[in-house]
mmCIF file of C-alpha atoms in Angstrom:
data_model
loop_
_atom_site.group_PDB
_atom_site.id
_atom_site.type_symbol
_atom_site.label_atom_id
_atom_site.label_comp_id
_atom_site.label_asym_id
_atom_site.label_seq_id
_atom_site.Cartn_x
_atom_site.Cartn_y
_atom_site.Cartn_z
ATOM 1 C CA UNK A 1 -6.572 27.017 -0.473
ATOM 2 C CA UNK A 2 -6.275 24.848 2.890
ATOM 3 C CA UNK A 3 -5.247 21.580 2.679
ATOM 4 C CA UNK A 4 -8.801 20.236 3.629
ATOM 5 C CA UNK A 5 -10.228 22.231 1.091
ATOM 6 C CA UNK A 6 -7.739 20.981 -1.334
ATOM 7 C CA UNK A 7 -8.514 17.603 -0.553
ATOM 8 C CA UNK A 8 -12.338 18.113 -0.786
ATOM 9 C CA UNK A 9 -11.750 19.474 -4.287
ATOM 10 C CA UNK A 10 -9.626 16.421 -5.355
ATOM 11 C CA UNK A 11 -12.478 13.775 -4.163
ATOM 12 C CA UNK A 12 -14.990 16.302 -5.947
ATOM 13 C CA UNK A 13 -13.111 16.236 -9.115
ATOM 14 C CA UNK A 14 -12.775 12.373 -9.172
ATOM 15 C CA UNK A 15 -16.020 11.108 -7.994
ATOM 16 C CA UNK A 16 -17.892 13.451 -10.292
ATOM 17 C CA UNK A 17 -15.999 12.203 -13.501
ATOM 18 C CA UNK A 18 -16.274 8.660 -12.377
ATOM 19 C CA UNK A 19 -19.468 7.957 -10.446
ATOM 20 C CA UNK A 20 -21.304 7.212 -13.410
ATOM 21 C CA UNK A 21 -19.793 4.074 -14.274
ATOM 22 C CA UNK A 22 -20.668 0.880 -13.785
ATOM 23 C CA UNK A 23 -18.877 -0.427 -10.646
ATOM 24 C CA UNK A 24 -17.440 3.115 -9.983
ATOM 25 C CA UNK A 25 -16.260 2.721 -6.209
ATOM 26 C CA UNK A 26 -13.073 0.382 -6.974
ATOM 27 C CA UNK A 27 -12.167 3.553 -9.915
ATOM 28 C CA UNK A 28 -12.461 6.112 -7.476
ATOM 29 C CA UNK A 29 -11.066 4.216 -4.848
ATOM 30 C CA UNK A 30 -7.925 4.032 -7.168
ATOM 31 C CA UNK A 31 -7.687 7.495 -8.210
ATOM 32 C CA UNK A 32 -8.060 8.521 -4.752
ATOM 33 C CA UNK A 33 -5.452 6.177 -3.745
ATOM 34 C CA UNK A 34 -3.216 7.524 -6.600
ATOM 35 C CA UNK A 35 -3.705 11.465 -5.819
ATOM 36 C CA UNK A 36 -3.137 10.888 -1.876
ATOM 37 C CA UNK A 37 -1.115 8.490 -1.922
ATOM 38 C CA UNK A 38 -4.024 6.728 0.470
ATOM 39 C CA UNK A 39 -7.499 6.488 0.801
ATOM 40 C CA UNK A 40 -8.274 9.511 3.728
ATOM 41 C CA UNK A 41 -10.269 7.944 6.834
ATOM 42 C CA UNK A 42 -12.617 11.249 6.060
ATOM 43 C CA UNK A 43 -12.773 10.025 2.342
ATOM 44 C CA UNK A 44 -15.694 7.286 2.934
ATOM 45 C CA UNK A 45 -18.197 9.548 4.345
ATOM 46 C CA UNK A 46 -18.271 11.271 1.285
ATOM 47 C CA UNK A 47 -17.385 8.881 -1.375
ATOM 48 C CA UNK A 48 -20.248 6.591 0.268
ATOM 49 C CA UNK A 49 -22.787 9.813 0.078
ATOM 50 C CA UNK A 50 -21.790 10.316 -3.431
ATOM 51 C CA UNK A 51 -22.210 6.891 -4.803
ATOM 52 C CA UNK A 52 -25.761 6.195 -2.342
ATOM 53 C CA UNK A 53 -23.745 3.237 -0.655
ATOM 54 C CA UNK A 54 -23.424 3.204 3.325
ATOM 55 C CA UNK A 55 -20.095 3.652 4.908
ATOM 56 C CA UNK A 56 -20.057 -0.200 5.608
ATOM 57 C CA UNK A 57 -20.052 -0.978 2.246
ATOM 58 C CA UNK A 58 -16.926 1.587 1.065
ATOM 59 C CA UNK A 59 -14.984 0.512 4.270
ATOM 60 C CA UNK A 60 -15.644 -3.449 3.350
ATOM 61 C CA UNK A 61 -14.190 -2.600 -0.279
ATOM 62 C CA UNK A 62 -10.661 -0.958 1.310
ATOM 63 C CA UNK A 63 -10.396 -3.463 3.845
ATOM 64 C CA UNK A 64 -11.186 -6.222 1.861
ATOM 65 C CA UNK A 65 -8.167 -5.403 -1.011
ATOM 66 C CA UNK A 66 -4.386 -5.380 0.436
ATOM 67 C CA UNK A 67 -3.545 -2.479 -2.050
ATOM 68 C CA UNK A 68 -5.352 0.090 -0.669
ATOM 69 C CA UNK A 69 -4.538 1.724 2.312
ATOM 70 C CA UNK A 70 -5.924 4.233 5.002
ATOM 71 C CA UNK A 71 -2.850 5.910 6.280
ATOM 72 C CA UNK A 72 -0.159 7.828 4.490
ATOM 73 C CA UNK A 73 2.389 5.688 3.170
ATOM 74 C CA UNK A 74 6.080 6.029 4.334
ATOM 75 C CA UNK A 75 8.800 7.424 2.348
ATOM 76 C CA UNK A 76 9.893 4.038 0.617
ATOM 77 C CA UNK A 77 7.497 1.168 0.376
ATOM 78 C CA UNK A 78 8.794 -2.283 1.092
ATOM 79 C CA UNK A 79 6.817 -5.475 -0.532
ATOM 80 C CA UNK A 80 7.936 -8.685 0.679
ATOM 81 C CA UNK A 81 6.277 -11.433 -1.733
ATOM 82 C CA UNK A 82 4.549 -14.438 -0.032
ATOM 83 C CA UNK A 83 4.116 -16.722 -2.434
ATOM 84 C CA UNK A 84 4.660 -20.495 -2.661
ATOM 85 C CA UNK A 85 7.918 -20.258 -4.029
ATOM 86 C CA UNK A 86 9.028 -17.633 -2.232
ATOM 87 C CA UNK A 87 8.265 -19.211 1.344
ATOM 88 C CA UNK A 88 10.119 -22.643 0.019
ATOM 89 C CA UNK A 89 13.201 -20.920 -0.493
ATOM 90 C CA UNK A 90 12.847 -19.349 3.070
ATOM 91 C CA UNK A 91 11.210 -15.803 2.969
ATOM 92 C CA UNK A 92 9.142 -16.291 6.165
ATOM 93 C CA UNK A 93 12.914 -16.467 7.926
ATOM 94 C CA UNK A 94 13.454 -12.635 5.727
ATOM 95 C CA UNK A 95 10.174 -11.698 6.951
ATOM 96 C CA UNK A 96 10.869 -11.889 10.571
ATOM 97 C CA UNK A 97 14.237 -10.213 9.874
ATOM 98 C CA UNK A 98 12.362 -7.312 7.945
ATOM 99 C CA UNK A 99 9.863 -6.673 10.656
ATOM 100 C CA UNK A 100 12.331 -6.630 13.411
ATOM 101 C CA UNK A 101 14.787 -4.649 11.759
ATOM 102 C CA UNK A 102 12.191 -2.003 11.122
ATOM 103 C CA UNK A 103 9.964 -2.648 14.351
ATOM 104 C CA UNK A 104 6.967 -2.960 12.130
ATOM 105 C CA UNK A 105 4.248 -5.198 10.878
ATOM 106 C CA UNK A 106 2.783 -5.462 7.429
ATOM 107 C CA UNK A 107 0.152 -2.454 6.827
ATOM 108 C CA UNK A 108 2.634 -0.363 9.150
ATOM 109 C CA UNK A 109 4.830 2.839 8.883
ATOM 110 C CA UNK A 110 7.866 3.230 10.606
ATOM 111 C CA UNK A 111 7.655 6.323 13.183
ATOM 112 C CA UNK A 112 10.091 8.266 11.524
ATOM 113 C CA UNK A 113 7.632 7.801 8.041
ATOM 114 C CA UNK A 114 10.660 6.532 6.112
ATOM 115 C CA UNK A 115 9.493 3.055 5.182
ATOM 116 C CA UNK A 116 5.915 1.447 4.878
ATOM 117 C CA UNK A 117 5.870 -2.647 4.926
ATOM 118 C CA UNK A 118 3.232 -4.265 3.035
ATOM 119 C CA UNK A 119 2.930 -7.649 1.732
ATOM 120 C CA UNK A 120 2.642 -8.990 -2.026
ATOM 121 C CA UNK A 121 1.573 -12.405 -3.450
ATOM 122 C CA UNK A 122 4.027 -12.538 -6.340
ATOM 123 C CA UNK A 123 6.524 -9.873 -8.042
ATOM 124 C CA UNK A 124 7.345 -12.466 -11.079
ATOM 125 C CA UNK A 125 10.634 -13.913 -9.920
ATOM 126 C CA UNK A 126 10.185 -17.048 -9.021
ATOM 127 C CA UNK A 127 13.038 -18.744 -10.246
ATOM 128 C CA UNK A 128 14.720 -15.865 -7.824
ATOM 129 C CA UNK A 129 13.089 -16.585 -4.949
ATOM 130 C CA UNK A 130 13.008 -14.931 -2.028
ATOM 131 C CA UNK A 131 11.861 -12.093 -3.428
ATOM 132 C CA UNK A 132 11.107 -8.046 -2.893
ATOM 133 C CA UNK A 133 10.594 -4.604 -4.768
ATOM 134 C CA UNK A 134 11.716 -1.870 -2.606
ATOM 135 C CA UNK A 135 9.700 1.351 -4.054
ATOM 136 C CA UNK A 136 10.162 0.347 -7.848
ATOM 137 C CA UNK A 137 13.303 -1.551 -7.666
ATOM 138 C CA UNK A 138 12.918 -5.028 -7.460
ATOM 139 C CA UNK A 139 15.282 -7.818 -6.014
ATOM 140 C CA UNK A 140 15.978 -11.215 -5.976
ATOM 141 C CA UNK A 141 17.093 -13.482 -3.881
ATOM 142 C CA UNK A 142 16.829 -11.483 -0.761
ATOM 143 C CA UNK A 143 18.872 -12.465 2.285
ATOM 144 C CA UNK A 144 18.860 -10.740 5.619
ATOM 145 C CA UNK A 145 22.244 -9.343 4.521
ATOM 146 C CA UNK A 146 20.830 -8.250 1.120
ATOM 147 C CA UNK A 147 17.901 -6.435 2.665
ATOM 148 C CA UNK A 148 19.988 -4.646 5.271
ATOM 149 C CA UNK A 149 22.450 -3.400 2.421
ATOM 150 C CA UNK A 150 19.751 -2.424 0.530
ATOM 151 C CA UNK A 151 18.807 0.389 2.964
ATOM 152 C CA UNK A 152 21.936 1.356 3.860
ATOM 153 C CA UNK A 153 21.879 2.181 0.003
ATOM 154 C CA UNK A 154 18.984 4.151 -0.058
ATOM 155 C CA UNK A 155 19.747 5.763 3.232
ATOM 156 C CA UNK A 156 18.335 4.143 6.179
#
């Protein structure tokens, strides 16, 4: 089986279970997101034929929520958080570090497809602020130095 035909048969499987529910485009949306990994640009044609919504209205639902995304993620996934306490205790100074050491923006692979960069609005540790979760790891108290050290140890 191809890999487009694969794919076809995965979106088959899960908007057939799941089109029947009420509000069934943010389920599928996540179990598409879950067995890709993304939601696949050629996804929404289909998703919105199967569910009698126009392609508008499926794109306005994936751009509208941060988590889903319309490219393949990278290797690791970086979330920086951006929340109150977090930018009091100086996380927009570890964001512009993060960005420029990877030569990416939030929403954006590296070339090489090791590391994705996406922004969160609170990982729980406040009283550790600033704070990140590198893949499912998360850390607190993240300096420039920390970050760096952290992908030296998982290979960067």
């Amino acid at each position: 089986m191809t890999e487009t035909a694969s794919m076809q048969t995965t979106l088959q499987d899960i908007t057939t279970r799941l089109k029947d529910k009420p509000g069934a485009l943010l389920p599928i949306l996540h179990e598409i997101q879950n067995a890709f990994g993304y939601i696949p640009k050629d996804s929404i044609t289909f998703i919105a034929s199967e569910l009698n919504l126009s392609r508008a209205e499926v794109h306005g639902v994936i751009s509208f929520y941060h988590y889903f995304r319309e490219s393949a993620p990278g290797q690791h996934t970086i979330h920086l958080c951006r929340a109150e306490s977090c930018q009091a205790m100086g996380s927009k100074h570890l964001e512009a570090h993060v960005k420029n050491r990877l030569g990416i923006d939030f929403h954006e692979t590296t070339p090489d497809g090791k590391f994705s960069l996406e922004p969160v609005y609170c990982l729980g540790l406040c009283s550790c602020s600033p704070a990140m979760q590198i893949d499912s790891e998360v850390f607190g108290r993240v300096s420039p130095e920390t970050f760096d050290r952290s992908l030296v140890e998982i290979g960067a």
